[in-house]
Amino acid sequence: MTYYFNQSDLEKYLAEYKELKNIEKELLKENKLANNYDLYEQYMSKIQTYYFDENIEYAKIYANTKEELIEKTREYLKDIYGLDGYELLEYEEALQKAYINFIGQGYYQIYNSIGCSGDISVHRIDEMLKIALSSAMMKYEFDDEVWEYICEHCNDI
């Protein structure tokens, strides 16, 4: 097949995708990730080497209940942004509509896309890694030529 991308670029994308698949395999083995923030940071920095998502807040919120998570999220947003008046109302409104995925005790992160889509979501760190990893891998899958090259040259995916 004839490719329009430079061969070295295609090989680089293939190597990056393989590394992301290796991270995915490692994450499947980690079952205590929700309470290990240091390990979370290690994996997130690996993932963000390939795809940096500026909407992930590094809030490091530890919660035992959904109510505690909501309150700590509110405090974090207010403190970090120094919100007052209209801004605080905007964040409070977004927080009322926020998707707060409480799946048990552990550390949580905020995905804050108020500037883009006006949404806030809160996920436990093990889930946030899966979201970030999926986003990183998607950039290869959306380019037909790159994805075709990856599929042709990577038998173990």
PDB file of C-alpha atoms in Angstrom:
ATOM      1  CA  MET A   1       0.000   0.000   0.000  1.00  0.00           C
ATOM      2  CA  THR A   2       1.120   3.560  -0.690  1.00  0.00           C
ATOM      3  CA  TYR A   3       1.147   5.896   2.289  1.00  0.00           C
ATOM      4  CA  TYR A   4       1.161   9.677   2.193  1.00  0.00           C
ATOM      5  CA  PHE A   5       2.757   9.970   5.618  1.00  0.00           C
ATOM      6  CA  ASN A   6       6.515   9.755   5.919  1.00  0.00           C
ATOM      7  CA  GLN A   7       7.559   6.170   6.764  1.00  0.00           C
ATOM      8  CA  SER A   8       9.445   7.293   9.876  1.00  0.00           C
ATOM      9  CA  ASP A   9       6.335   9.117  11.127  1.00  0.00           C
ATOM     10  CA  LEU A  10       4.212   6.015  10.623  1.00  0.00           C
ATOM     11  CA  GLU A  11       6.764   3.918  12.502  1.00  0.00           C
ATOM     12  CA  LYS A  12       6.784   6.487  15.312  1.00  0.00           C
ATOM     13  CA  TYR A  13       2.970   6.356  15.557  1.00  0.00           C
ATOM     14  CA  LEU A  14       3.091   2.566  15.599  1.00  0.00           C
ATOM     15  CA  ALA A  15       5.641   2.591  18.442  1.00  0.00           C
ATOM     16  CA  GLU A  16       3.567   5.123  20.391  1.00  0.00           C
ATOM     17  CA  TYR A  17       0.410   3.082  19.949  1.00  0.00           C
ATOM     18  CA  LYS A  18       2.191  -0.079  21.086  1.00  0.00           C
ATOM     19  CA  GLU A  19       3.400   1.753  24.196  1.00  0.00           C
ATOM     20  CA  LEU A  20      -0.151   2.887  24.972  1.00  0.00           C
ATOM     21  CA  LYS A  21      -1.364  -0.706  24.561  1.00  0.00           C
ATOM     22  CA  ASN A  22       1.344  -1.802  27.015  1.00  0.00           C
ATOM     23  CA  ILE A  23       0.138   0.809  29.500  1.00  0.00           C
ATOM     24  CA  GLU A  24      -3.402  -0.493  29.018  1.00  0.00           C
ATOM     25  CA  LYS A  25      -2.220  -4.031  29.825  1.00  0.00           C
ATOM     26  CA  GLU A  26      -0.396  -2.779  32.932  1.00  0.00           C
ATOM     27  CA  LEU A  27      -3.503  -0.953  34.130  1.00  0.00           C
ATOM     28  CA  LEU A  28      -5.552  -4.126  33.872  1.00  0.00           C
ATOM     29  CA  LYS A  29      -3.166  -5.727  36.375  1.00  0.00           C
ATOM     30  CA  GLU A  30      -3.324  -2.849  38.890  1.00  0.00           C
ATOM     31  CA  ASN A  31      -6.223  -3.489  41.239  1.00  0.00           C
ATOM     32  CA  LYS A  32      -5.298  -1.113  44.059  1.00  0.00           C
ATOM     33  CA  LEU A  33      -4.881   1.980  41.943  1.00  0.00           C
ATOM     34  CA  ALA A  34      -7.782   3.931  43.461  1.00  0.00           C
ATOM     35  CA  ASN A  35      -5.807   4.462  46.682  1.00  0.00           C
ATOM     36  CA  ASN A  36      -2.321   4.884  45.202  1.00  0.00           C
ATOM     37  CA  TYR A  37      -1.996   8.453  43.969  1.00  0.00           C
ATOM     38  CA  ASP A  38       1.742   8.180  43.264  1.00  0.00           C
ATOM     39  CA  LEU A  39       1.198   5.256  40.906  1.00  0.00           C
ATOM     40  CA  TYR A  40      -1.651   7.176  39.261  1.00  0.00           C
ATOM     41  CA  GLU A  41       0.698  10.102  38.594  1.00  0.00           C
ATOM     42  CA  GLN A  42       3.285   7.767  37.054  1.00  0.00           C
ATOM     43  CA  TYR A  43       0.767   6.266  34.641  1.00  0.00           C
ATOM     44  CA  MET A  44      -0.832   9.624  33.829  1.00  0.00           C
ATOM     45  CA  SER A  45       2.526  11.171  32.964  1.00  0.00           C
ATOM     46  CA  LYS A  46       3.233   8.248  30.599  1.00  0.00           C
ATOM     47  CA  ILE A  47      -0.152   8.664  28.912  1.00  0.00           C
ATOM     48  CA  GLN A  48       0.156  12.434  28.651  1.00  0.00           C
ATOM     49  CA  THR A  49       3.462  12.022  26.842  1.00  0.00           C
ATOM     50  CA  TYR A  50       1.331  11.013  23.862  1.00  0.00           C
ATOM     51  CA  TYR A  51      -1.779  13.080  24.501  1.00  0.00           C
ATOM     52  CA  PHE A  52      -1.975  15.988  26.950  1.00  0.00           C
ATOM     53  CA  ASP A  53      -5.473  16.848  28.130  1.00  0.00           C
ATOM     54  CA  GLU A  54      -5.502  20.218  29.850  1.00  0.00           C
ATOM     55  CA  ASN A  55      -9.020  19.673  31.226  1.00  0.00           C
ATOM     56  CA  ILE A  56      -7.843  17.181  33.851  1.00  0.00           C
ATOM     57  CA  GLU A  57      -7.535  18.939  37.190  1.00  0.00           C
ATOM     58  CA  TYR A  58      -4.994  17.438  39.544  1.00  0.00           C
ATOM     59  CA  ALA A  59      -7.279  17.898  42.513  1.00  0.00           C
ATOM     60  CA  LYS A  60      -6.213  14.808  44.492  1.00  0.00           C
ATOM     61  CA  ILE A  61      -9.558  14.591  46.279  1.00  0.00           C
ATOM     62  CA  TYR A  62      -9.893  11.644  48.654  1.00  0.00           C
ATOM     63  CA  ALA A  63     -13.468  10.691  49.482  1.00  0.00           C
ATOM     64  CA  ASN A  64     -15.289   7.933  51.325  1.00  0.00           C
ATOM     65  CA  THR A  65     -18.826   8.927  50.280  1.00  0.00           C
ATOM     66  CA  LYS A  66     -20.499  10.689  47.357  1.00  0.00           C
ATOM     67  CA  GLU A  67     -21.571  13.550  49.627  1.00  0.00           C
ATOM     68  CA  GLU A  68     -17.989  14.032  50.801  1.00  0.00           C
ATOM     69  CA  LEU A  69     -16.813  13.961  47.179  1.00  0.00           C
ATOM     70  CA  ILE A  70     -19.332  16.635  46.151  1.00  0.00           C
ATOM     71  CA  GLU A  71     -18.359  18.900  49.055  1.00  0.00           C
ATOM     72  CA  LYS A  72     -14.612  18.509  48.463  1.00  0.00           C
ATOM     73  CA  THR A  73     -15.084  19.129  44.733  1.00  0.00           C
ATOM     74  CA  ARG A  74     -16.991  22.332  45.501  1.00  0.00           C
ATOM     75  CA  GLU A  75     -14.262  23.480  47.918  1.00  0.00           C
ATOM     76  CA  TYR A  76     -11.516  22.655  45.435  1.00  0.00           C
ATOM     77  CA  LEU A  77     -13.112  24.611  42.596  1.00  0.00           C
ATOM     78  CA  LYS A  78     -13.795  27.599  44.831  1.00  0.00           C
ATOM     79  CA  ASP A  79     -10.262  27.633  46.260  1.00  0.00           C
ATOM     80  CA  ILE A  80      -8.331  26.970  43.074  1.00  0.00           C
ATOM     81  CA  TYR A  81     -10.158  29.527  40.959  1.00  0.00           C
ATOM     82  CA  GLY A  82     -10.802  32.099  43.696  1.00  0.00           C
ATOM     83  CA  LEU A  83     -14.367  32.276  42.500  1.00  0.00           C
ATOM     84  CA  ASP A  84     -16.755  34.985  43.534  1.00  0.00           C
ATOM     85  CA  GLY A  85     -20.025  36.407  42.297  1.00  0.00           C
ATOM     86  CA  TYR A  86     -20.985  35.387  38.773  1.00  0.00           C
ATOM     87  CA  GLU A  87     -18.112  32.907  38.338  1.00  0.00           C
ATOM     88  CA  LEU A  88     -19.077  31.065  41.495  1.00  0.00           C
ATOM     89  CA  LEU A  89     -22.678  30.837  40.283  1.00  0.00           C
ATOM     90  CA  GLU A  90     -21.488  29.455  36.944  1.00  0.00           C
ATOM     91  CA  TYR A  91     -19.412  26.764  38.671  1.00  0.00           C
ATOM     92  CA  GLU A  92     -22.171  25.979  41.173  1.00  0.00           C
ATOM     93  CA  GLU A  93     -24.605  25.541  38.292  1.00  0.00           C
ATOM     94  CA  ALA A  94     -22.150  23.295  36.447  1.00  0.00           C
ATOM     95  CA  LEU A  95     -21.548  21.325  39.640  1.00  0.00           C
ATOM     96  CA  GLN A  96     -25.289  20.761  40.058  1.00  0.00           C
ATOM     97  CA  LYS A  97     -25.333  19.187  36.589  1.00  0.00           C
ATOM     98  CA  ALA A  98     -21.949  17.482  37.001  1.00  0.00           C
ATOM     99  CA  TYR A  99     -21.477  13.824  36.366  1.00  0.00           C
ATOM    100  CA  ILE A 100     -20.061  12.587  39.657  1.00  0.00           C
ATOM    101  CA  ASN A 101     -19.074   8.983  39.269  1.00  0.00           C
ATOM    102  CA  PHE A 102     -18.654   7.811  42.856  1.00  0.00           C
ATOM    103  CA  ILE A 103     -17.653   4.155  42.671  1.00  0.00           C
ATOM    104  CA  GLY A 104     -16.177   3.760  46.119  1.00  0.00           C
ATOM    105  CA  GLN A 105     -13.529   5.043  48.438  1.00  0.00           C
ATOM    106  CA  GLY A 106     -10.402   6.430  46.819  1.00  0.00           C
ATOM    107  CA  TYR A 107      -8.800   9.404  45.136  1.00  0.00           C
ATOM    108  CA  TYR A 108     -10.793  11.352  42.572  1.00  0.00           C
ATOM    109  CA  GLN A 109      -9.959  13.849  39.847  1.00  0.00           C
ATOM    110  CA  ILE A 110     -12.036  16.531  38.213  1.00  0.00           C
ATOM    111  CA  TYR A 111     -12.479  16.737  34.461  1.00  0.00           C
ATOM    112  CA  ASN A 112     -13.242  20.403  33.966  1.00  0.00           C
ATOM    113  CA  SER A 113     -14.316  21.388  30.478  1.00  0.00           C
ATOM    114  CA  ILE A 114     -16.312  24.459  31.473  1.00  0.00           C
ATOM    115  CA  GLY A 115     -14.335  26.543  28.983  1.00  0.00           C
ATOM    116  CA  CYS A 116     -15.173  24.127  26.141  1.00  0.00           C
ATOM    117  CA  SER A 117     -18.499  22.431  26.713  1.00  0.00           C
ATOM    118  CA  GLY A 118     -19.514  23.820  30.093  1.00  0.00           C
ATOM    119  CA  ASP A 119     -19.261  20.465  31.839  1.00  0.00           C
ATOM    120  CA  ILE A 120     -17.634  19.110  34.957  1.00  0.00           C
ATOM    121  CA  SER A 121     -17.251  15.443  35.715  1.00  0.00           C
ATOM    122  CA  VAL A 122     -15.565  13.743  38.632  1.00  0.00           C
ATOM    123  CA  HIS A 123     -13.981  10.307  38.313  1.00  0.00           C
ATOM    124  CA  ARG A 124     -11.962   8.044  40.561  1.00  0.00           C
ATOM    125  CA  ILE A 125      -8.331   8.036  39.458  1.00  0.00           C
ATOM    126  CA  ASP A 126      -8.420   4.513  38.056  1.00  0.00           C
ATOM    127  CA  GLU A 127     -11.330   5.549  35.813  1.00  0.00           C
ATOM    128  CA  MET A 128      -9.608   8.830  34.896  1.00  0.00           C
ATOM    129  CA  LEU A 129      -6.619   6.845  33.635  1.00  0.00           C
ATOM    130  CA  LYS A 130      -8.887   4.759  31.417  1.00  0.00           C
ATOM    131  CA  ILE A 131     -10.485   7.929  30.029  1.00  0.00           C
ATOM    132  CA  ALA A 132      -7.107   9.556  29.346  1.00  0.00           C
ATOM    133  CA  LEU A 133      -5.748   6.371  27.775  1.00  0.00           C
ATOM    134  CA  SER A 134      -8.790   6.031  25.538  1.00  0.00           C
ATOM    135  CA  SER A 135      -8.407   9.646  24.376  1.00  0.00           C
ATOM    136  CA  ALA A 136      -4.716   9.130  23.663  1.00  0.00           C
ATOM    137  CA  MET A 137      -5.376   6.006  21.610  1.00  0.00           C
ATOM    138  CA  MET A 138      -8.242   7.597  19.716  1.00  0.00           C
ATOM    139  CA  LYS A 139      -5.994  10.106  17.987  1.00  0.00           C
ATOM    140  CA  TYR A 140      -4.400   7.222  16.060  1.00  0.00           C
ATOM    141  CA  GLU A 141      -7.699   5.528  15.288  1.00  0.00           C
ATOM    142  CA  PHE A 142      -9.226   8.684  13.785  1.00  0.00           C
ATOM    143  CA  ASP A 143      -6.587   9.030  11.085  1.00  0.00           C
ATOM    144  CA  ASP A 144      -7.448   6.359   8.520  1.00  0.00           C
ATOM    145  CA  GLU A 145      -3.968   6.088   7.056  1.00  0.00           C
ATOM    146  CA  VAL A 146      -2.223   5.880  10.426  1.00  0.00           C
ATOM    147  CA  TRP A 147      -4.768   3.391  11.735  1.00  0.00           C
ATOM    148  CA  GLU A 148      -4.434   1.209   8.632  1.00  0.00           C
ATOM    149  CA  TYR A 149      -0.651   1.198   9.020  1.00  0.00           C
ATOM    150  CA  ILE A 150      -0.942   0.249  12.693  1.00  0.00           C
ATOM    151  CA  CYS A 151      -3.362  -2.570  11.896  1.00  0.00           C
ATOM    152  CA  GLU A 152      -1.112  -3.919   9.140  1.00  0.00           C
ATOM    153  CA  HIS A 153       2.073  -3.832  11.207  1.00  0.00           C
ATOM    154  CA  CYS A 154       1.017  -4.762  14.678  1.00  0.00           C
ATOM    155  CA  ASN A 155      -0.157  -8.344  14.994  1.00  0.00           C
ATOM    156  CA  ASP A 156      -0.285  -8.402  18.784  1.00  0.00           C
ATOM    157  CA  ILE A 157      -2.799  -5.588  19.322  1.00  0.00           C
TER     158      ILE A 157
END
